[in-house]
XYZ file of C-alpha atoms in Angstrom:
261
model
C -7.121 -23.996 -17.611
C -7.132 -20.847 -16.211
C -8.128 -17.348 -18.585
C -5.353 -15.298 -19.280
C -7.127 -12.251 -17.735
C -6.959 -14.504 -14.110
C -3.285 -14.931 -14.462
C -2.413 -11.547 -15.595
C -4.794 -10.547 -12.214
C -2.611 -13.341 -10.231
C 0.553 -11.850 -11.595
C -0.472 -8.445 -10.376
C -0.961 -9.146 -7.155
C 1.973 -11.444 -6.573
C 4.183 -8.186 -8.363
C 2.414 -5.637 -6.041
C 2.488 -7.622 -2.412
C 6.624 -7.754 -2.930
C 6.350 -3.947 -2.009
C 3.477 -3.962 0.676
C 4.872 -7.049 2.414
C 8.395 -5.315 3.577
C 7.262 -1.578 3.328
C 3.717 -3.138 5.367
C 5.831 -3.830 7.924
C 7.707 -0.211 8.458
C 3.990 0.656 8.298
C 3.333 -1.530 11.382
C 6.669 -1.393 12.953
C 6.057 2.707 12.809
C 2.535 2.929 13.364
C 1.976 4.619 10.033
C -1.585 3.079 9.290
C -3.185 6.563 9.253
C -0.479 8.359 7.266
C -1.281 5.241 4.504
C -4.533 5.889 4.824
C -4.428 9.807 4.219
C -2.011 8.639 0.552
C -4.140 6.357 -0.423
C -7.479 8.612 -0.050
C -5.277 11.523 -2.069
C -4.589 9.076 -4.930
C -8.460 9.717 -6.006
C -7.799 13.409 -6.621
C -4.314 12.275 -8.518
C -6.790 9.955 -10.696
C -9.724 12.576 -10.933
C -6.433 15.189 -12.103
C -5.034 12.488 -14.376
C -8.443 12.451 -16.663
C -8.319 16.378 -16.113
C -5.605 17.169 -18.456
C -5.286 13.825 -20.016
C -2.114 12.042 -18.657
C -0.833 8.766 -17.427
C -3.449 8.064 -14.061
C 0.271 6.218 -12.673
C 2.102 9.686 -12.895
C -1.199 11.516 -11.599
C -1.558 9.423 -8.532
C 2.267 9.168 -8.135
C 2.423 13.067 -7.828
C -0.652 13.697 -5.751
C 0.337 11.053 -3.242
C 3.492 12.157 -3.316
C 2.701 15.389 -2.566
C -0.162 14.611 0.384
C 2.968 12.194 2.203
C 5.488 14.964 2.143
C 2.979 17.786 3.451
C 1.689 15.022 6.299
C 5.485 14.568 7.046
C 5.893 18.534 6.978
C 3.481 19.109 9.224
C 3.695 16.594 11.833
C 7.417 17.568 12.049
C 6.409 21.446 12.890
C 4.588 20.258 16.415
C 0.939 19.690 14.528
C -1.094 16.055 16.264
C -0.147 13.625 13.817
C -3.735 11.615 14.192
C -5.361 15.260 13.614
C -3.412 16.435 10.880
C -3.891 12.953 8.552
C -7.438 12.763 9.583
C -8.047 16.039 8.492
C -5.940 15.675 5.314
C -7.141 12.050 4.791
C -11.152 12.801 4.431
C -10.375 16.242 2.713
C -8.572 14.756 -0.381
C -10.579 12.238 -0.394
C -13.323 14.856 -0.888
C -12.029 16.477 -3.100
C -11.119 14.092 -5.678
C -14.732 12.545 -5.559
C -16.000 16.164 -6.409
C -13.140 16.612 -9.174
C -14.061 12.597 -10.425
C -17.685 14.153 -10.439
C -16.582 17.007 -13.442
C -15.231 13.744 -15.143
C -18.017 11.730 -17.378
C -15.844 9.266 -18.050
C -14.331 8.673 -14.324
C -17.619 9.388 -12.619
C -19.465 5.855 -14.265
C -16.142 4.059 -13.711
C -14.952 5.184 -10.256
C -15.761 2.169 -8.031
C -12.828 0.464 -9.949
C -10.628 3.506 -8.437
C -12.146 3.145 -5.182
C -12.623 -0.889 -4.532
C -10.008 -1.999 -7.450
C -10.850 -3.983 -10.294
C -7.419 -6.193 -10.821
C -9.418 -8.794 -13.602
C -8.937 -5.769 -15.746
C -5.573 -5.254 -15.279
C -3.648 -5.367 -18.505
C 0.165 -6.479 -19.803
C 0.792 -2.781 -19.423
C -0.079 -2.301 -16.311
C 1.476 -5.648 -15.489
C 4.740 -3.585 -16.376
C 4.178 -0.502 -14.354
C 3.058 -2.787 -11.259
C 6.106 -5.004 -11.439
C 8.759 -2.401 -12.117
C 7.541 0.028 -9.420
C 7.823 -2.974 -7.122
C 11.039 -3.439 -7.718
C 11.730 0.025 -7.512
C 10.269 -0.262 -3.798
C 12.115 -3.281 -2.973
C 15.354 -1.796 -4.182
C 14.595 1.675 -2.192
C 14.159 -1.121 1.067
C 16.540 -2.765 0.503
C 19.539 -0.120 -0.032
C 18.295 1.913 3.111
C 16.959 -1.016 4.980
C 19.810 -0.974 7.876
C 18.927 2.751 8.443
C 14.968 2.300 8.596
C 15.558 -0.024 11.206
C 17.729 1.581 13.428
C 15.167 5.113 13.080
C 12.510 2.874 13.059
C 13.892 2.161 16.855
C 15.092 5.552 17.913
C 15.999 8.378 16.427
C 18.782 9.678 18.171
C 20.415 6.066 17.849
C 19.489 6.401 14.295
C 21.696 9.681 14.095
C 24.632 7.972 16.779
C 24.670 5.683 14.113
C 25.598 7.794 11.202
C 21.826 7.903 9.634
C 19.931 10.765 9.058
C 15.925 10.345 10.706
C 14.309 12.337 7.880
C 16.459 11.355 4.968
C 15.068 7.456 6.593
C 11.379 9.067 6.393
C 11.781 10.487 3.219
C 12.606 6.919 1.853
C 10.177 5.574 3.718
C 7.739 8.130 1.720
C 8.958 8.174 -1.665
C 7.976 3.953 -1.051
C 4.866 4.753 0.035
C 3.506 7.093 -2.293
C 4.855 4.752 -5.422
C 3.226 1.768 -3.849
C 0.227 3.614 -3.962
C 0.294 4.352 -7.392
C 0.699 0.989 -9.060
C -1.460 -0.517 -6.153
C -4.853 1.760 -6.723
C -6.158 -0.099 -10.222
C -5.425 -3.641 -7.986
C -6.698 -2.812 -5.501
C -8.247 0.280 -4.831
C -7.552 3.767 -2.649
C -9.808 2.702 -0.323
C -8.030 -1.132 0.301
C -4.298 -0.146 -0.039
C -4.252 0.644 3.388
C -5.785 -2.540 4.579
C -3.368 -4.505 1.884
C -0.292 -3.157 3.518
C -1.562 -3.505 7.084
C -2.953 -6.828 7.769
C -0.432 -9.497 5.978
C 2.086 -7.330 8.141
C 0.449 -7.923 11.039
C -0.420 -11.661 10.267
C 3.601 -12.124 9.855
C 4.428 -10.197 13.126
C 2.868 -12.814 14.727
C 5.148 -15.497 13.949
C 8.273 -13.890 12.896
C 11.269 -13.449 14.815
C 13.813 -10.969 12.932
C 12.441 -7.667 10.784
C 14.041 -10.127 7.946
C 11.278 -12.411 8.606
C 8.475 -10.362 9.143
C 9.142 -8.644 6.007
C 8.924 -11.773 4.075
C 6.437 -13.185 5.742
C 4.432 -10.348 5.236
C 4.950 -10.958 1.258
C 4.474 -14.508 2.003
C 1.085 -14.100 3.415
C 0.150 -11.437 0.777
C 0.688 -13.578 -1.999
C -1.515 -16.359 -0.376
C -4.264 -13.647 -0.011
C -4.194 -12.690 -4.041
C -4.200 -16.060 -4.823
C -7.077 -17.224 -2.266
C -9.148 -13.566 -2.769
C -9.037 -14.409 -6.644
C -10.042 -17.811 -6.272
C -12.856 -16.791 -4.068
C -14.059 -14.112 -6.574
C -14.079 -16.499 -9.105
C -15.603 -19.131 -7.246
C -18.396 -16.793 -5.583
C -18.940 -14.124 -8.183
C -17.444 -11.273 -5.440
C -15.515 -8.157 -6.161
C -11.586 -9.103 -6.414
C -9.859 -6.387 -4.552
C -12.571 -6.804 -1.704
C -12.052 -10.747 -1.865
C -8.457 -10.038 -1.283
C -7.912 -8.217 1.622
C -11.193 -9.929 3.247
C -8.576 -13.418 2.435
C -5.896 -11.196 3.989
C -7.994 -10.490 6.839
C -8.559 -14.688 7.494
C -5.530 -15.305 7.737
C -4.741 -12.766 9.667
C -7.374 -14.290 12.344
C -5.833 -17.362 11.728
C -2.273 -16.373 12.792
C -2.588 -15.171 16.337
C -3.157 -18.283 18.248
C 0.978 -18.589 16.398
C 2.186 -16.094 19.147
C 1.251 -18.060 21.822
C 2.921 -20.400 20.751
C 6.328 -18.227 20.209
């Protein structure tokens, strides 16, 4: 029989990869890794703010990732080198919420759980917050899913066809930044990126509709929770870790599928 903190952990997971599989895949499809890098690395100031002036670390991270997505998205839209501009703002909040966590005597003994993730604490409150902002995510997807896809190809066919490129991108970043939020106690700022990412690009290779990928991206997601808990059970290993290094095997395990496509 399994302990109740393992299946509130499983049920975390499963809640959270129902958002990273089908936004994962706009992350891939766009080739937005570094821009989920640069929110994730901001949630650690929005956590180090959060403990600051003593509210929710959800709403902190929320707003601080919200904030560090729409000034990327400003700024690459006024002619600035995208890779330059989130590399810049990436490492820099990252920075700075480290020295912020280090003011904080309470966050500064905890903050590899911020950083790496520490889902066997996670709690029936959080296993609230994680679910309903992943439905919140899925719903945002799923109401402007037709217009993603068609910016997600072109922009100007995106506006032929009646949908408006930035209001797409501002979707698109209003998804990110909340996944963000209830994904940094699973599984870390520093693993979000990698948890969106690779069961993406595991499904890519044997999907053959965005329909497809996007659930097979959740598909393969919720095989990684459930293998990178096992395996931290089983070998005594950090659990956010454990899951994205299960992510990443099956990830190796998928490409001979294209060949076969």
């Amino acid at each position: 029989m399994f302990d109740d903190f393992l299946i509130r952990a499983a049920l975390a997971g499963i809640g959270l990869t129902f958002a990273t599989g089908p936004l994962g895949s706009f992350v891939v499809w766009r080739r937005m890794a570094y821009f989920g890098d640069a929110t994730a690395h901001a949630a650690i100031l929005g956590v180090a703010l959060s403990f600051a002036f003593g509210t929710s670390v959800y709403l902190g991270t929320l707003g601080v990732a919200l904030a560090m997505a729409l000034t990327v998205a400003r700024l690459s839209g006024r002619g600035h080198a995208m890779d330059t501009v989130l590399g810049v703002l990436a490492h820099s909040a990252l920075a700075f919420g480290l020295v912020a966590a280090s003011f904080q005597s309470g966050l500064r003994v905890g903050l590899s759980a911020w950083l790496f993730g520490d889902i066997l604490a996670v709690s029936q409150a959080d296993l609230v917050v994680v679910w309903a902002g992943a439905a919140a995510v899925v719903a945002l997807l799923a109401w402007r899913w037709q217009g993603l896809l068609t910016a997600t190809i072109n922009d100007e066919l995106a506006m032929a066809s009646g949908h408006d490129p930035r209001r797409e991108q501002l979707a698109l970043t209003i998804a990110l930044a909340l996944t963000v939020a209830v994904a940094i106690k699973i599984v870390g700022a520093l693993l979000i990126a990698a948890l969106l990412i690779v069961p993406a690009a595991a499904a890519r290779q044997f999907s053959r509709s965005p329909e497809g990928m996007a659930a097979g991206a959740t598909g393969v997601g919720i095989l990684a929770v459930l293998l990178g808990l096992w395996g931290s059970f089983r070998f005594d290993t950090p659990a956010g870790p454990s899951v994205v290094a299960a992510a990443t095997v099956l990830f190796v395990l998928s490409l001979p599928l294209r060949r076969r496509g």
